[in-house]
Tab-separated table of C-alpha atoms in Angstrom:
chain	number	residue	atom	x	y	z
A	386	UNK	CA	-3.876	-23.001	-34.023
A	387	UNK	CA	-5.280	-19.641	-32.638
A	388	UNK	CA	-8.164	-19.572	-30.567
A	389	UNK	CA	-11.714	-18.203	-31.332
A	390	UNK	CA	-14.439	-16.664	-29.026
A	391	UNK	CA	-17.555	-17.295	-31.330
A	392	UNK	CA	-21.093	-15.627	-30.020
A	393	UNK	CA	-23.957	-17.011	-31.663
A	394	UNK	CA	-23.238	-20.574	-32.080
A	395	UNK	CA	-26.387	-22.186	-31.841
A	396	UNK	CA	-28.277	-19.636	-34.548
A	397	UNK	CA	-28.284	-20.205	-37.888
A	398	UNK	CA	-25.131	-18.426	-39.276
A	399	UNK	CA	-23.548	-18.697	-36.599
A	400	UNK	CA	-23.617	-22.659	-36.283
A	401	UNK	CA	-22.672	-22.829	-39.829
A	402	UNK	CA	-19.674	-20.504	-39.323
A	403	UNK	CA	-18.864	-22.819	-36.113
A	404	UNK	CA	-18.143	-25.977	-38.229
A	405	UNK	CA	-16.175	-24.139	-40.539
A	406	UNK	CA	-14.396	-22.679	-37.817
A	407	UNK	CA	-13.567	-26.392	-36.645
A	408	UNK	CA	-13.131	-27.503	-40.012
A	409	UNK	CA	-10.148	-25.413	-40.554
A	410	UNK	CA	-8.568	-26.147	-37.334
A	411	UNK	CA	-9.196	-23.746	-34.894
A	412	UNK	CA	-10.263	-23.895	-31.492
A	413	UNK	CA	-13.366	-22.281	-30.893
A	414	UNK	CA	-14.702	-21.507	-27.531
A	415	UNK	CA	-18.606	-21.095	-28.288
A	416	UNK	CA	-20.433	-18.558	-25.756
A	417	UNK	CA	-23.586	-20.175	-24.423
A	418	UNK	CA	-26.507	-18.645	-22.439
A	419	UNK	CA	-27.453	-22.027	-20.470
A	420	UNK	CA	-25.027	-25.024	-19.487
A	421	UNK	CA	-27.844	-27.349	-21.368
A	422	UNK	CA	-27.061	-25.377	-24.591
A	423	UNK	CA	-23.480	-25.686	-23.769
A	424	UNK	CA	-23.740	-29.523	-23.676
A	425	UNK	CA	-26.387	-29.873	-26.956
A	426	UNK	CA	-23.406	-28.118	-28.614
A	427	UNK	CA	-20.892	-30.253	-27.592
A	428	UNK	CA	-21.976	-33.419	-28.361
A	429	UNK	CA	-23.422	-32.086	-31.188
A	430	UNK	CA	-20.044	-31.222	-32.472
A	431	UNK	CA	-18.346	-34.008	-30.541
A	432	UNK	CA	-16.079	-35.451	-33.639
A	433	UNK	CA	-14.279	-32.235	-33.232
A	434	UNK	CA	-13.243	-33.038	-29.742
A	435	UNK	CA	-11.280	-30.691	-27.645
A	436	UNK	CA	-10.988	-28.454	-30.658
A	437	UNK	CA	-14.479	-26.672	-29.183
A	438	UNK	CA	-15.199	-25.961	-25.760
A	439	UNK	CA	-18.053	-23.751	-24.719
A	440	UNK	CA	-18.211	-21.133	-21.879
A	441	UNK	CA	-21.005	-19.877	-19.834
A	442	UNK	CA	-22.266	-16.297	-20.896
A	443	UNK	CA	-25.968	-15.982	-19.239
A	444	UNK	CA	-26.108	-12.221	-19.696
A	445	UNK	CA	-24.596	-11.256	-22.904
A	446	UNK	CA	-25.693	-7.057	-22.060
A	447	UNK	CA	-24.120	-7.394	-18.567
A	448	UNK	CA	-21.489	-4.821	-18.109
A	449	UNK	CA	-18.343	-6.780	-18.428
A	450	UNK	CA	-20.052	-10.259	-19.839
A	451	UNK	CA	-17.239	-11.587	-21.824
A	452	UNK	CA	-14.389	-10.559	-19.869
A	453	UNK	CA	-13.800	-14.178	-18.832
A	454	UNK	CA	-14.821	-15.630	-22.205
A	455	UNK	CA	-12.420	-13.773	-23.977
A	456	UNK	CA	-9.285	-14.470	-21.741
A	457	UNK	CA	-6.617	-15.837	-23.840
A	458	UNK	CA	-8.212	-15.819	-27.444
A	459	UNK	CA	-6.630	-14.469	-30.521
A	460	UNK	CA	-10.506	-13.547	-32.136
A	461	UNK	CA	-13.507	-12.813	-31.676
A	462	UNK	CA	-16.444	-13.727	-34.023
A	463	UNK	CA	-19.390	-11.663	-32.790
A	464	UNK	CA	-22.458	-13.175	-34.409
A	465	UNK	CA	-25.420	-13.163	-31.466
A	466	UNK	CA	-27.738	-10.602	-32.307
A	467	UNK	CA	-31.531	-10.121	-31.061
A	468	UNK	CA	-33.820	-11.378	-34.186
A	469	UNK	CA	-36.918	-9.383	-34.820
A	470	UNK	CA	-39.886	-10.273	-32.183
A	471	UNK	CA	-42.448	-9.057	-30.601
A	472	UNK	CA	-45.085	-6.586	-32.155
A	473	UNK	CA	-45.396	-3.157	-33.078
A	474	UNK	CA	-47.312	-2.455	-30.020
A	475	UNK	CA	-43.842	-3.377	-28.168
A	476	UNK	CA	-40.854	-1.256	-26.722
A	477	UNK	CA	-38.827	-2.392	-29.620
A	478	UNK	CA	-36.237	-0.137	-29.304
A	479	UNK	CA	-35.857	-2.118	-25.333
A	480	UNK	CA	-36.586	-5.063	-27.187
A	481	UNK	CA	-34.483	-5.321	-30.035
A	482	UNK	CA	-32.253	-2.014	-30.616
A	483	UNK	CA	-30.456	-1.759	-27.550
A	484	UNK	CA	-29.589	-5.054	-27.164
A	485	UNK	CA	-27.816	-5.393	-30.333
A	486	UNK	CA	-26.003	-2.106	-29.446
A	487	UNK	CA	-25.430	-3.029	-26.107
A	488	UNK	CA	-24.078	-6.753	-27.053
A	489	UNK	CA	-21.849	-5.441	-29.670
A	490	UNK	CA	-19.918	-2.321	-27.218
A	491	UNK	CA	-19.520	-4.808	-24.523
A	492	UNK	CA	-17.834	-6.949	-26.584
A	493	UNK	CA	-15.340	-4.457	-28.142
A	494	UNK	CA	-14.827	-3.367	-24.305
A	495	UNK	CA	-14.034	-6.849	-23.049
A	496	UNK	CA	-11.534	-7.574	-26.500
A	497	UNK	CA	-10.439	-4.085	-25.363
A	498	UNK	CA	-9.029	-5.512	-21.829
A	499	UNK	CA	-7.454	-8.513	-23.368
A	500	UNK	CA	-3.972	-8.331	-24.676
A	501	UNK	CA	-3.863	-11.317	-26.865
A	502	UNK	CA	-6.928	-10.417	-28.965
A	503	UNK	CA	-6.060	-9.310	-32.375
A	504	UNK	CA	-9.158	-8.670	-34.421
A	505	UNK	CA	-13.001	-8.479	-34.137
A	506	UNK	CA	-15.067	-9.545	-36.538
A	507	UNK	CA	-18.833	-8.685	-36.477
A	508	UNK	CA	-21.986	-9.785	-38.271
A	509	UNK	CA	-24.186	-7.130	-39.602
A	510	UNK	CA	-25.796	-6.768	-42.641
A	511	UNK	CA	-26.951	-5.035	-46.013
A	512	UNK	CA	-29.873	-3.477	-44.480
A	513	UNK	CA	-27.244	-1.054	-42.302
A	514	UNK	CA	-25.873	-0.473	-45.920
A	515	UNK	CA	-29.037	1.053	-48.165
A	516	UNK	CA	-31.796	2.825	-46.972
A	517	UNK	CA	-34.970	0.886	-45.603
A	518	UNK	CA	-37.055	2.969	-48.269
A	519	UNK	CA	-34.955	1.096	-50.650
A	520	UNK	CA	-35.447	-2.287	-49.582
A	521	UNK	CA	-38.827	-2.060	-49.379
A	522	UNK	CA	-39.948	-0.353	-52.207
A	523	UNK	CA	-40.888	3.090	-51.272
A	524	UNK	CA	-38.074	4.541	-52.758
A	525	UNK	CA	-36.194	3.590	-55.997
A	526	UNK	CA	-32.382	3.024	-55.835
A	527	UNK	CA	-32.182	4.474	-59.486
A	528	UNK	CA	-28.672	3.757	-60.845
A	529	UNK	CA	-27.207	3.847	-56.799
A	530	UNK	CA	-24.665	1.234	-56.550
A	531	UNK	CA	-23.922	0.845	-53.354
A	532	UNK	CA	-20.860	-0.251	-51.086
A	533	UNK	CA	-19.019	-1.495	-48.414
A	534	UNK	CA	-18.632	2.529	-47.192
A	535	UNK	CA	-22.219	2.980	-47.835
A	536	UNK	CA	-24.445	3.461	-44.715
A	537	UNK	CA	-27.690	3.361	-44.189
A	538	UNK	CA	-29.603	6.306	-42.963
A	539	UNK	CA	-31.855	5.982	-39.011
A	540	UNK	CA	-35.364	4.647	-39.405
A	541	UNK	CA	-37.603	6.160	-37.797
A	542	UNK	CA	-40.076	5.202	-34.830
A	543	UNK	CA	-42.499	4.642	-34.747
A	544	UNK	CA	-41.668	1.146	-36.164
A	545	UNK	CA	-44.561	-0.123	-39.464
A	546	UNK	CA	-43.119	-3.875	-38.215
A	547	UNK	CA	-41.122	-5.838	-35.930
A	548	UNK	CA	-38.804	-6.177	-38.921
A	549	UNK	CA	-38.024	-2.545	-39.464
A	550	UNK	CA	-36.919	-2.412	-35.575
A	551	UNK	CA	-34.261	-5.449	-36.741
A	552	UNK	CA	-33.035	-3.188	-39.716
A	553	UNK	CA	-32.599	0.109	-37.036
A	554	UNK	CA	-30.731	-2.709	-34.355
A	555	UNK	CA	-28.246	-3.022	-37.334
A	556	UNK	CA	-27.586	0.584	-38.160
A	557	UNK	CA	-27.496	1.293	-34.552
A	558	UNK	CA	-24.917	-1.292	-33.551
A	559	UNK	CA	-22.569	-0.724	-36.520
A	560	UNK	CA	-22.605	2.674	-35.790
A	561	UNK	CA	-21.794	2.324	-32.453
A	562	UNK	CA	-19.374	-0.424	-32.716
A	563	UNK	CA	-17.735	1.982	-35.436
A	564	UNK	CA	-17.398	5.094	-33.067
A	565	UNK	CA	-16.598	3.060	-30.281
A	566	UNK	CA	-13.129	1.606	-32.503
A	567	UNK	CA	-12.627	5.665	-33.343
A	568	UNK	CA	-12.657	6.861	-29.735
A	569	UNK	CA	-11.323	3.968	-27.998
A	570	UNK	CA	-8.426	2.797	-30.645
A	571	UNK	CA	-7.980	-0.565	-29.612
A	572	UNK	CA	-4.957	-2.388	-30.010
A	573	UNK	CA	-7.115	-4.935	-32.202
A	574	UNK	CA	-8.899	-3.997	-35.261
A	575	UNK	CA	-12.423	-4.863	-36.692
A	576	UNK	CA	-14.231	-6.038	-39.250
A	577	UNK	CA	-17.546	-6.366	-40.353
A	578	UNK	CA	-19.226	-8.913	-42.485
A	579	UNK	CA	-22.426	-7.760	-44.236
A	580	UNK	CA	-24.808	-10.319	-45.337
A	581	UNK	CA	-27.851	-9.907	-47.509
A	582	UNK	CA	-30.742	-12.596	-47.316
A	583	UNK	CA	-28.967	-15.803	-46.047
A	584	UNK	CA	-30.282	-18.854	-47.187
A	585	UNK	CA	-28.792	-22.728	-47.381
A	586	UNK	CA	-27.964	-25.854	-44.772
A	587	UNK	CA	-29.722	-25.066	-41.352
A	588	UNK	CA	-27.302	-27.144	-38.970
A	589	UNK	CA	-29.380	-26.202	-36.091
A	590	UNK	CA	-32.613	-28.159	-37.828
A	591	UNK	CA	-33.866	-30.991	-35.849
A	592	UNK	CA	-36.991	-31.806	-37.695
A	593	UNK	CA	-38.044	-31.140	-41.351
A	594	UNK	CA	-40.253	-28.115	-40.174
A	595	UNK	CA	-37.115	-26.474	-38.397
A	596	UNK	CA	-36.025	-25.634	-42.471
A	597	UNK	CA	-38.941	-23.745	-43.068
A	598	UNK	CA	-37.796	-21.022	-40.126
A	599	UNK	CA	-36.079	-18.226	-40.894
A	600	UNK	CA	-35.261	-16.793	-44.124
A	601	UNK	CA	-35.312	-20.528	-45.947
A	602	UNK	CA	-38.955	-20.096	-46.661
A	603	UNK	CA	-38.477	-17.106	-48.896
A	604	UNK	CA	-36.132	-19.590	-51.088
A	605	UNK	CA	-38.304	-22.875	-50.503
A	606	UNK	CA	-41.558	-21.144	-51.407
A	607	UNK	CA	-41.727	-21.730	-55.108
A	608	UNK	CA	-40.897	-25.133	-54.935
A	609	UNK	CA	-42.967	-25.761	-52.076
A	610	UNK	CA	-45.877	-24.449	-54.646
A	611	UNK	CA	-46.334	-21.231	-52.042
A	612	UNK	CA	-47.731	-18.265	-54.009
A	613	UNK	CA	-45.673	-14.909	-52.457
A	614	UNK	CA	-46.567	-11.193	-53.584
A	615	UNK	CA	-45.989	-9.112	-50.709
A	616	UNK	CA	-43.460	-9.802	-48.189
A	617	UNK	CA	-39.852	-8.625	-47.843
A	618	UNK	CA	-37.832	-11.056	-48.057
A	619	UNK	CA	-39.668	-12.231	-51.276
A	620	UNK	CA	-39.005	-8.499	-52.669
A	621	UNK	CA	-35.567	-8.326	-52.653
A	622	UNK	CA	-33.453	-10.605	-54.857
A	623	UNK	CA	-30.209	-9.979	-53.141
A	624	UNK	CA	-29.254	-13.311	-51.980
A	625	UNK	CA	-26.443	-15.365	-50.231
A	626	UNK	CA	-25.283	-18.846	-49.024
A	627	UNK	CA	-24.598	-19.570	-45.246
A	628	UNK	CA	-21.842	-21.241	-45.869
A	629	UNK	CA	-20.482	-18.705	-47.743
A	630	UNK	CA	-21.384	-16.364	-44.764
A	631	UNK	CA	-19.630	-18.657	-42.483
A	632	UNK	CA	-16.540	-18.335	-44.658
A	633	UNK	CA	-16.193	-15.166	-44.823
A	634	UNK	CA	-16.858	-14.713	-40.965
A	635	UNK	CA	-13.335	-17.586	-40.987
A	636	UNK	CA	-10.904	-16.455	-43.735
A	637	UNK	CA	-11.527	-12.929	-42.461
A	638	UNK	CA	-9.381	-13.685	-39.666
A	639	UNK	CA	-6.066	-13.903	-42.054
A	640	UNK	CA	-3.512	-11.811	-41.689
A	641	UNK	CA	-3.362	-11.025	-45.339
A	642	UNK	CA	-6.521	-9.427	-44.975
A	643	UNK	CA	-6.338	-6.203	-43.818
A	644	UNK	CA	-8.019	-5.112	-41.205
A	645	UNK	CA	-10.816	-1.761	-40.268
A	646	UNK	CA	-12.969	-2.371	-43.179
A	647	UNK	CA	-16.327	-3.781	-44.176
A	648	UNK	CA	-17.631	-6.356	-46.508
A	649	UNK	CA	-20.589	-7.150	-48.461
A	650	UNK	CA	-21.794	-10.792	-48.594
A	651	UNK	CA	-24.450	-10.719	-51.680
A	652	UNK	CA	-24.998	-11.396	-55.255
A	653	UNK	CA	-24.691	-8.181	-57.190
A	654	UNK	CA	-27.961	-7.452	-57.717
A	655	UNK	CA	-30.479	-8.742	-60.410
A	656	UNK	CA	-28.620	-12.116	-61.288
A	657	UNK	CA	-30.771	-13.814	-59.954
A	658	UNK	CA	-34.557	-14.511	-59.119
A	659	UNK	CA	-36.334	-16.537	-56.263
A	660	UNK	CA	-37.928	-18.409	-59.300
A	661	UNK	CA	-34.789	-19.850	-60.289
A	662	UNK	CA	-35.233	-22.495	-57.503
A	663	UNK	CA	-37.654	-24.632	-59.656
A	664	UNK	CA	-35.329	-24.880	-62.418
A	665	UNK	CA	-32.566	-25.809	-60.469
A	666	UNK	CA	-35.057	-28.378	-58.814
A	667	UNK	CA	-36.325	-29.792	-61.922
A	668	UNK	CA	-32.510	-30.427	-63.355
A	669	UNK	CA	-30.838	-32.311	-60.393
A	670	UNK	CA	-34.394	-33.537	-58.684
A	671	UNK	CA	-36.832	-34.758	-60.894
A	672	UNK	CA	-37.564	-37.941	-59.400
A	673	UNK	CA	-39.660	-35.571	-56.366
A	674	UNK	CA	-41.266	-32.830	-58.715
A	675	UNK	CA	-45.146	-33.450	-58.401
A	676	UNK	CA	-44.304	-35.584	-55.696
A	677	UNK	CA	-42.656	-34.366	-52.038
A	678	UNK	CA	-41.946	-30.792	-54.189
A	679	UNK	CA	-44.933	-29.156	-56.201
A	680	UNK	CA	-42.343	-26.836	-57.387
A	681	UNK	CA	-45.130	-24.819	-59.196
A	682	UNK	CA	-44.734	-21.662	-56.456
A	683	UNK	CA	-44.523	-18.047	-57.841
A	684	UNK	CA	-43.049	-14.732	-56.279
A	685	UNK	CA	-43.669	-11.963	-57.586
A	686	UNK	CA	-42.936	-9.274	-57.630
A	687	UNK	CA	-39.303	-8.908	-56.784
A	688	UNK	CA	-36.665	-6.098	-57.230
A	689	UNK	CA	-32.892	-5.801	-56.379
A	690	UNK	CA	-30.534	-3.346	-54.840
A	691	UNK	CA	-27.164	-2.975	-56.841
A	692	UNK	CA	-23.980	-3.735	-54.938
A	693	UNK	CA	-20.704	-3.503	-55.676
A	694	UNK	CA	-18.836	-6.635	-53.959
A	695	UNK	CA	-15.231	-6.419	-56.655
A	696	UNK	CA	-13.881	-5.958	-53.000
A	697	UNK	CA	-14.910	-8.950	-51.081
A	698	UNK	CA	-14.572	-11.483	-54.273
A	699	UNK	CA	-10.486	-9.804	-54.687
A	700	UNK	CA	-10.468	-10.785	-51.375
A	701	UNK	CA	-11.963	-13.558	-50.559
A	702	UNK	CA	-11.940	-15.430	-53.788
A	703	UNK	CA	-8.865	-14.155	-55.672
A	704	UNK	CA	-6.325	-14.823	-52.530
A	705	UNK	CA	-8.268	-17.966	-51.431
A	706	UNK	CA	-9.569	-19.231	-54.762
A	707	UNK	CA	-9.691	-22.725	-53.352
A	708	UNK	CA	-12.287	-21.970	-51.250
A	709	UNK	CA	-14.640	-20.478	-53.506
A	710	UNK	CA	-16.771	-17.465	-51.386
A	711	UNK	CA	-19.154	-16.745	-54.365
């Protein structure tokens, strides 16, 4: 089976998209910043055995940093990205933007000195897809459905939150990871998987509290009784499994998909509500409502960008029906 290079492991797509990775049979050799990392994974994931090995990658914006990691592979799953920190008072473009762009390029230069590497496949997201005015209400999407060619225009500095830096990081790196494929022309080719809000099994949870970080609590909150009116996540009712994420990230890598092209990894748009969780909670657990779940939470108010993912389901659900993307 073909080898992987896999950035990103020990996040929370990324570790999903790991397993899978191993699931299907491939060897994966997981970039790690720390040999203590490196070893948390491993045993972690020891049923797997020598299907996983990890490989040392301290500085992942060091000219050059995965020249060694990706000696030999056949892919490479780029997943690491910089997650929005920090404060508004902070060089977030230093902090968050040129990292992602930096991390993505020196990838697609290292893949780029490797013969054996066939195709890149990136993480980026739906926010590099529709404007930021969109997604957070300032500006009405009207009819607009948008695609997989769709991209989202620069926001500006300087930066209203930490969160709108994250959104530019992904617009920047796309971009650049884009040009870079047009001016370079690679022997591989790349793709790029575009998540919405990603939600489902945390494999990197130690503790019951670790479920609540990320984008979970937008999902959790109205069973956890939280009451949510203003926040983004809670505004936007595009919405997507990890492990459907993960998938994608995997069966990408088949030859019968063809390569150079992007995906959207979302619901279409208004089929669902973060409400629903309480119903679905009250059918299969009823035994904990009123109990460990209030499930008596409310968010409101929440709006949804059309997309048009025909595309990614013909592809990902019509040629591999038996693993069921969406």
């Amino acid at each position: 089976m073909a080898t992987i290079l896999l950035t990103g492991g020990t996040g929370f797509i990324g570790a999903r998209t790991l397993r899978y990775a191993l699931e299907k049979g491939y060897h994966v050799r997981a970039s790690v910043r720390s040999e203590q990392k490196g070893e948390t994974l491993r045993k972690s994931l020891a049923s797997f055995g020598n299907k996983l090995e990890t490989v040392l990658v301290p500085d992942i914006l060091a000219a050059g940093a995965y020249d060694e990691a990706v000696k030999g592979v056949t892919y490479a799953v780029h997943i690491a990205s910089p997650l929005p920190s920090g404060s508004v008072d902070d060089d977030l473009e230093a902090l968050i933007i040129q990292p992602a762009i930096t991390g993505t390029v020196e990838m697609l230069r290292s893949c780029a000195k490797e013969s054996s590497v066939k195709r890149v496949v990136i993480t980026s997201s739906t926010v590099a897809i529709h404007p930021f005015t969109v997604m957070i209400g300032l500006e009405s999407a009207g009819d607009k459905v948008y695609t997989s060619e769709d991209r989202a225009p620069d926001v500006q500095p300087p930066f209203p939150a930490t969160f709108a830096a994250y959104v530019q990081s992904k617009i920047a790196s796309l971009r650049a990871a884009e040009e870079w494929m047009v001016e370079n022309k690679p022997s591989f080719d790349m793709i790029t998987i575009h998540p919405s809000f990603v939600g489902g099994i945390n494999d990197t949870a130690k503790r019951a509290a670790d479920l609540l970080e990320g984008t979970n609590p937008f999902f959790l909150a109205p069973v956890l009784g939280k009451e949510v009116s203003k926040s983004v996540g809670a505004n936007i009712a595009n919405v997507v499994d990890v492990g459907d994420v993960a998938k994608a990230h995997i069966e990408a890598l088949d030859e019968r998909v063809q390569g150079n092209q992007a995906f959207l990894l979302t619901n279409k748009g208004g089929d669902v509500a973060w409400n629903d969780a309480k119903a679905v909670v009250a059918k299969y657990y009823p035994h904990a409502v009123g109990k460990q779940l209030p499930n008596d939470g409310n968010i409101e108010p929440h709006f949804f960008v059309n997309m048009d993912i025909e595309k990614t389901e013909k592809t990902f659900v019509c040629e591999h029906a038996e693993e069921g993307l969406l």
